[in-house]
Amino acid sequence: MATKNNSSNPALQTVVPEVVIQRLPLYVRVLSQFSNSGHDVISSEQLGQQLQMTPAQIRKDLSYFGRFGKQGRGYDIAMLERQLRTILGLDRTWNVAVIGMGRLGRAVVSYPGFAPEGFKIVSAFDSDDKIIGMDVSGLVVQSTASLAATVKKLDIKIGIVTVPIAHAQSVIDSLVKAGIKSILNYAPLSPQVPSGVMVRGVDPVLSLQSMTYYIR
Amino acid sequence: MATKNNSSNPALQTVVPEVVIQRLPLYVRVLSQFSNSGHDVISSEQLGQQLQMTPAQIRKDLSYFGRFGKQGRGYDIAMLERQLRTILGLDRTWNVAVIGMGRLGRAVVSYPGFAPEGFKIVSAFDSDDKIIGMDVSGLVVQSTASLAATVKKLDIKIGIVTVPIAHAQSVIDSLVKAGIKSILNYAPLSPQVPSGVMVRGVDPVLSLQSMTYYIR
DNA sequence: GTTTGTGAAGGATTTCACAGCA
DNA sequence: TGCTGTGAAATCCTTCACAAAC
């Protein structure tokens, strides 16, 4: 029951570059915004203008997965969005655990942007006895000791790390040991993880630090 | 008093790829963490191991800017960190404005990670009369009407956008008109900006949405 | 007429591999 | 001996340009 197993499509025999995968959510985002404003067809030209990229790149990216457009017309917005969501695995709900219930962790748990996209924060952890048992946006904060059991019980595949930098590596080790395969890391370090586990960092400071190069 | 004007270094006649610039802050971060743990020399091998990248890439990246290492020994940590900070323009303080004082904006203004890196949030804006005048972490929230004047008066070069998506493009237009050249955008859209203005997005949902591809 | 999908070309980035220096 | 700095090679990614489809 693979999402796509179309071995008649030569592109699928090739591994899709990671940069391409990272752009697909951008396409999804624009498509969803366009359909909300009443359009139902979009060309690679229009898509490219929105995202400040070339139409050719968009067409090439999409061609890794199939033929979604109609010549002379463009792409059916609703259909393309649905297809991309399926490719990305967004046609379902993902249970997520957040570890670290300090200021940042509480902001993450309360952030209203995850749920509408299918990322459901189903448990919250901390190692501090003063925080364990507290209610954060409807979740009871659990001890990190119960991490592995909860991850298994709720079939959690994604972890979000919001602990202070000093604890981040060991929390990430625990997530890996618990079987988590995708980690969103808010701590300002590059953690070590075994291959097969993917980490993406969220660090606004890094973004600022590279932009200053261009205005200094 | 240019940072580096070494025209005897051929690398500096070439434009430095943006991906390289984006990696420099990672190097700075690791160097700072290494020096805090008592080391004073580091090799490209060690640096690469921390960051999960090849030593050759690190050496090549650094070679765009000069010759910082010693053969047989490695890099002096404190010296390299200082050099990279200078290259990136981090050897000074940057005044920053945050626009949008809802839940997210207040979290950004209160986030303790910016100031130690030299990003000083000096003013906060909102367009809602119920929020204007409020105190947020020691700043009085100003009307967006006063944006241009404040940007000029405080020599603000960096803006952080934390308004709802519906207002984001027009807020970004105002920032551009006010002369801001670097924008950190938390709103989930890809804004249109004229060339010469740089925008980086912070969107944890996009990061999650590309990771699911690999675990679906 | 318009716009896709895609080989081929071109460009950019990464890695190799080794001379040169400490 | 150990590690950097760097041309050259290899790889990866983007753009071109056009036949095919609507």
mmCIF file of N, CA, C and O in Angstrom, chain A residues 139-195:
data_model
loop_
_atom_site.group_PDB
_atom_site.id
_atom_site.type_symbol
_atom_site.label_atom_id
_atom_site.label_comp_id
_atom_site.label_asym_id
_atom_site.label_seq_id
_atom_site.Cartn_x
_atom_site.Cartn_y
_atom_site.Cartn_z
ATOM 1 N N LEU A 139 -2.834 19.584 28.162
ATOM 2 C CA LEU A 139 -2.027 18.372 28.334
ATOM 3 C C LEU A 139 -1.398 18.363 29.722
ATOM 4 O O LEU A 139 -0.924 19.390 30.192
ATOM 5 N N VAL A 140 -1.385 17.182 30.329
ATOM 6 C CA VAL A 140 -0.705 17.064 31.624
ATOM 7 C C VAL A 140 0.767 16.747 31.352
ATOM 8 O O VAL A 140 1.087 15.781 30.653
ATOM 9 N N VAL A 141 1.642 17.568 31.890
ATOM 10 C CA VAL A 141 3.070 17.373 31.640
ATOM 11 C C VAL A 141 3.539 16.093 32.323
ATOM 12 O O VAL A 141 3.342 15.896 33.523
ATOM 13 N N GLN A 142 4.171 15.220 31.509
ATOM 14 C CA GLN A 142 4.653 13.947 32.031
ATOM 15 C C GLN A 142 6.153 13.983 32.300
ATOM 16 O O GLN A 142 6.880 14.805 31.734
ATOM 17 N N SER A 143 6.600 13.065 33.115
ATOM 18 C CA SER A 143 8.027 12.911 33.357
ATOM 19 C C SER A 143 8.701 12.336 32.109
ATOM 20 O O SER A 143 8.145 11.483 31.421
ATOM 21 N N THR A 144 9.919 12.793 31.845
ATOM 22 C CA THR A 144 10.645 12.241 30.697
ATOM 23 C C THR A 144 10.911 10.749 30.881
ATOM 24 O O THR A 144 11.190 10.046 29.912
ATOM 25 N N ALA A 145 10.802 10.278 32.119
ATOM 26 C CA ALA A 145 10.981 8.844 32.349
ATOM 27 C C ALA A 145 9.949 8.010 31.589
ATOM 28 O O ALA A 145 10.211 6.868 31.211
ATOM 29 N N SER A 146 8.787 8.614 31.338
ATOM 30 C CA SER A 146 7.734 7.842 30.665
ATOM 31 C C SER A 146 7.721 8.043 29.161
ATOM 32 O O SER A 146 6.802 7.602 28.460
ATOM 33 N N LEU A 147 8.770 8.691 28.645
ATOM 34 C CA LEU A 147 8.827 9.001 27.214
ATOM 35 C C LEU A 147 8.648 7.772 26.319
ATOM 36 O O LEU A 147 7.732 7.708 25.483
ATOM 37 N N ALA A 148 9.510 6.778 26.530
ATOM 38 C CA ALA A 148 9.496 5.616 25.632
ATOM 39 C C ALA A 148 8.140 4.921 25.627
ATOM 40 O O ALA A 148 7.599 4.579 24.569
ATOM 41 N N ALA A 149 7.569 4.758 26.807
ATOM 42 C CA ALA A 149 6.280 4.077 26.903
ATOM 43 C C ALA A 149 5.186 4.852 26.159
ATOM 44 O O ALA A 149 4.379 4.263 25.428
ATOM 45 N N THR A 150 5.171 6.159 26.354
ATOM 46 C CA THR A 150 4.143 6.968 25.710
ATOM 47 C C THR A 150 4.308 7.005 24.198
ATOM 48 O O THR A 150 3.334 6.938 23.439
ATOM 49 N N VAL A 151 5.565 7.122 23.751
ATOM 50 C CA VAL A 151 5.828 7.128 22.308
ATOM 51 C C VAL A 151 5.283 5.855 21.665
ATOM 52 O O VAL A 151 4.651 5.889 20.610
ATOM 53 N N LYS A 152 5.511 4.754 22.332
ATOM 54 C CA LYS A 152 5.010 3.490 21.796
ATOM 55 C C LYS A 152 3.483 3.447 21.846
ATOM 56 O O LYS A 152 2.822 3.155 20.855
ATOM 57 N N LYS A 153 2.941 3.797 23.013
ATOM 58 C CA LYS A 153 1.492 3.684 23.176
ATOM 59 C C LYS A 153 0.707 4.544 22.194
ATOM 60 O O LYS A 153 -0.289 4.108 21.621
ATOM 61 N N LEU A 154 1.185 5.786 21.978
ATOM 62 C CA LEU A 154 0.435 6.702 21.109
ATOM 63 C C LEU A 154 0.961 6.702 19.672
ATOM 64 O O LEU A 154 0.566 7.545 18.864
ATOM 65 N N ASP A 155 1.887 5.804 19.380
ATOM 66 C CA ASP A 155 2.445 5.713 18.030
ATOM 67 C C ASP A 155 2.990 7.062 17.549
ATOM 68 O O ASP A 155 2.663 7.541 16.468
ATOM 69 N N ILE A 156 3.803 7.663 18.388
ATOM 70 C CA ILE A 156 4.378 8.980 18.077
ATOM 71 C C ILE A 156 5.632 8.794 17.226
ATOM 72 O O ILE A 156 6.509 8.014 17.573
ATOM 73 N N LYS A 157 5.673 9.501 16.106
ATOM 74 C CA LYS A 157 6.818 9.365 15.192
ATOM 75 C C LYS A 157 7.662 10.644 15.129
ATOM 76 O O LYS A 157 8.741 10.655 14.547
ATOM 77 N N ILE A 158 7.123 11.727 15.692
ATOM 78 C CA ILE A 158 7.782 13.035 15.579
ATOM 79 C C ILE A 158 7.956 13.642 16.965
ATOM 80 O O ILE A 158 7.020 13.652 17.764
ATOM 81 N N GLY A 159 9.163 14.123 17.235
ATOM 82 C CA GLY A 159 9.423 14.795 18.501
ATOM 83 C C GLY A 159 9.867 16.234 18.279
ATOM 84 O O GLY A 159 10.574 16.519 17.308
ATOM 85 N N ILE A 160 9.449 17.104 19.170
ATOM 86 C CA ILE A 160 9.893 18.501 19.116
ATOM 87 C C ILE A 160 10.657 18.779 20.410
ATOM 88 O O ILE A 160 10.145 18.542 21.501
ATOM 89 N N VAL A 161 11.890 19.243 20.257
ATOM 90 C CA VAL A 161 12.773 19.435 21.409
ATOM 91 C C VAL A 161 12.872 20.907 21.758
ATOM 92 O O VAL A 161 13.342 21.720 20.952
ATOM 93 N N THR A 162 12.428 21.232 22.967
ATOM 94 C CA THR A 162 12.450 22.628 23.408
ATOM 95 C C THR A 162 13.112 22.750 24.775
ATOM 96 O O THR A 162 12.776 23.634 25.558
ATOM 97 N N VAL A 163 14.061 21.859 25.028
ATOM 98 C CA VAL A 163 14.786 21.923 26.313
ATOM 99 C C VAL A 163 15.990 22.854 26.177
ATOM 100 O O VAL A 163 16.409 23.173 25.069
ATOM 101 N N PRO A 164 16.557 23.283 27.307
ATOM 102 C CA PRO A 164 17.763 24.118 27.232
ATOM 103 C C PRO A 164 18.902 23.337 26.574
ATOM 104 O O PRO A 164 18.954 22.097 26.633
ATOM 105 N N ILE A 165 19.812 24.065 25.993
ATOM 106 C CA ILE A 165 20.898 23.472 25.228
ATOM 107 C C ILE A 165 21.653 22.388 26.004
ATOM 108 O O ILE A 165 22.032 21.362 25.441
ATOM 109 N N ALA A 166 21.811 22.590 27.297
ATOM 110 C CA ALA A 166 22.591 21.635 28.089
ATOM 111 C C ALA A 166 21.957 20.248 28.126
ATOM 112 O O ALA A 166 22.639 19.238 28.281
ATOM 113 N N HIS A 167 20.640 20.174 27.989
ATOM 114 C CA HIS A 167 19.979 18.876 28.028
ATOM 115 C C HIS A 167 19.613 18.334 26.648
ATOM 116 O O HIS A 167 19.129 17.210 26.529
ATOM 117 N N ALA A 168 19.825 19.134 25.625
ATOM 118 C CA ALA A 168 19.265 18.786 24.319
ATOM 119 C C ALA A 168 19.814 17.463 23.776
ATOM 120 O O ALA A 168 19.048 16.604 23.343
ATOM 121 N N GLN A 169 21.129 17.290 23.822
ATOM 122 C CA GLN A 169 21.666 16.059 23.239
ATOM 123 C C GLN A 169 21.122 14.828 23.956
ATOM 124 O O GLN A 169 20.764 13.834 23.311
ATOM 125 N N SER A 170 21.021 14.895 25.280
ATOM 126 C CA SER A 170 20.581 13.677 25.966
ATOM 127 C C SER A 170 19.083 13.419 25.740
ATOM 128 O O SER A 170 18.649 12.268 25.634
ATOM 129 N N VAL A 171 18.311 14.492 25.615
ATOM 130 C CA VAL A 171 16.897 14.309 25.276
ATOM 131 C C VAL A 171 16.767 13.703 23.879
ATOM 132 O O VAL A 171 15.954 12.794 23.649
ATOM 133 N N ILE A 172 17.585 14.175 22.966
ATOM 134 C CA ILE A 172 17.533 13.639 21.604
ATOM 135 C C ILE A 172 17.950 12.164 21.592
ATOM 136 O O ILE A 172 17.342 11.337 20.908
ATOM 137 N N ASP A 173 18.951 11.836 22.391
ATOM 138 C CA ASP A 173 19.328 10.421 22.523
ATOM 139 C C ASP A 173 18.141 9.579 22.998
ATOM 140 O O ASP A 173 17.904 8.480 22.490
ATOM 141 N N SER A 174 17.406 10.106 23.967
ATOM 142 C CA SER A 174 16.246 9.358 24.469
ATOM 143 C C SER A 174 15.176 9.198 23.394
ATOM 144 O O SER A 174 14.558 8.131 23.271
ATOM 145 N N LEU A 175 14.952 10.262 22.634
ATOM 146 C CA LEU A 175 13.955 10.171 21.560
ATOM 147 C C LEU A 175 14.363 9.115 20.553
ATOM 148 O O LEU A 175 13.551 8.319 20.100
ATOM 149 N N VAL A 176 15.640 9.120 20.204
ATOM 150 C CA VAL A 176 16.126 8.139 19.244
ATOM 151 C C VAL A 176 15.951 6.725 19.795
ATOM 152 O O VAL A 176 15.458 5.828 19.107
ATOM 153 N N LYS A 177 16.302 6.577 21.071
ATOM 154 C CA LYS A 177 16.162 5.252 21.678
ATOM 155 C C LYS A 177 14.693 4.817 21.721
ATOM 156 O O LYS A 177 14.381 3.633 21.565
ATOM 157 N N ALA A 178 13.807 5.803 21.871
ATOM 158 C CA ALA A 178 12.379 5.483 21.909
ATOM 159 C C ALA A 178 11.816 5.174 20.522
ATOM 160 O O ALA A 178 10.652 4.801 20.391
ATOM 161 N N GLY A 179 12.633 5.383 19.486
ATOM 162 C CA GLY A 179 12.188 5.008 18.148
ATOM 163 C C GLY A 179 11.709 6.149 17.272
ATOM 164 O O GLY A 179 11.237 5.923 16.159
ATOM 165 N N ILE A 180 11.838 7.366 17.768
ATOM 166 C CA ILE A 180 11.444 8.541 16.982
ATOM 167 C C ILE A 180 12.365 8.691 15.781
ATOM 168 O O ILE A 180 13.569 8.512 15.891
ATOM 169 N N LYS A 181 11.780 9.033 14.625
ATOM 170 C CA LYS A 181 12.567 9.114 13.391
ATOM 171 C C LYS A 181 12.712 10.534 12.846
ATOM 172 O O LYS A 181 13.526 10.785 11.964
ATOM 173 N N SER A 182 11.892 11.455 13.369
ATOM 174 C CA SER A 182 11.959 12.848 12.912
ATOM 175 C C SER A 182 11.923 13.776 14.104
ATOM 176 O O SER A 182 11.034 13.663 14.955
ATOM 177 N N ILE A 183 12.882 14.690 14.143
ATOM 178 C CA ILE A 183 12.992 15.579 15.292
ATOM 179 C C ILE A 183 13.087 17.020 14.820
ATOM 180 O O ILE A 183 13.871 17.342 13.928
ATOM 181 N N LEU A 184 12.268 17.854 15.432
ATOM 182 C CA LEU A 184 12.367 19.282 15.191
ATOM 183 C C LEU A 184 13.041 19.866 16.423
ATOM 184 O O LEU A 184 12.518 19.773 17.533
ATOM 185 N N ASN A 185 14.216 20.439 16.218
ATOM 186 C CA ASN A 185 15.055 20.839 17.337
ATOM 187 C C ASN A 185 15.155 22.351 17.483
ATOM 188 O O ASN A 185 15.680 23.034 16.614
ATOM 189 N N TYR A 186 14.647 22.868 18.604
ATOM 190 C CA TYR A 186 14.733 24.300 18.861
ATOM 191 C C TYR A 186 15.990 24.680 19.645
ATOM 192 O O TYR A 186 16.261 25.861 19.827
ATOM 193 N N ALA A 187 16.738 23.710 20.135
ATOM 194 C CA ALA A 187 17.940 24.050 20.915
ATOM 195 C C ALA A 187 19.068 24.455 19.971
ATOM 196 O O ALA A 187 19.245 23.849 18.916
ATOM 197 N N PRO A 188 19.821 25.473 20.315
ATOM 198 C CA PRO A 188 20.828 25.997 19.392
ATOM 199 C C PRO A 188 22.104 25.162 19.354
ATOM 200 O O PRO A 188 23.177 25.639 19.710
ATOM 201 N N LEU A 189 21.971 23.914 18.935
ATOM 202 C CA LEU A 189 23.146 23.098 18.668
ATOM 203 C C LEU A 189 22.828 22.113 17.554
ATOM 204 O O LEU A 189 21.677 21.882 17.223
ATOM 205 N N SER A 190 23.877 21.551 16.973
ATOM 206 C CA SER A 190 23.702 20.540 15.934
ATOM 207 C C SER A 190 23.899 19.192 16.600
ATOM 208 O O SER A 190 25.017 18.805 16.878
ATOM 209 N N PRO A 191 22.811 18.491 16.879
ATOM 210 C CA PRO A 191 22.946 17.251 17.647
ATOM 211 C C PRO A 191 23.506 16.111 16.804
ATOM 212 O O PRO A 191 23.456 16.155 15.576
ATOM 213 N N GLN A 192 24.044 15.127 17.485
ATOM 214 C CA GLN A 192 24.500 13.912 16.820
ATOM 215 C C GLN A 192 23.352 12.918 16.813
ATOM 216 O O GLN A 192 22.783 12.615 17.865
ATOM 217 N N VAL A 193 23.022 12.407 15.644
ATOM 218 C CA VAL A 193 22.009 11.357 15.574
ATOM 219 C C VAL A 193 22.476 10.268 14.621
ATOM 220 O O VAL A 193 23.238 10.538 13.702
ATOM 221 N N PRO A 194 22.029 9.040 14.847
ATOM 222 C CA PRO A 194 22.393 7.962 13.936
ATOM 223 C C PRO A 194 21.715 8.169 12.587
ATOM 224 O O PRO A 194 20.705 8.862 12.496
ATOM 225 N N SER A 195 22.300 7.566 11.557
ATOM 226 C CA SER A 195 21.663 7.718 10.252
ATOM 227 C C SER A 195 20.318 7.002 10.294
ATOM 228 O O SER A 195 20.145 6.008 10.988
#
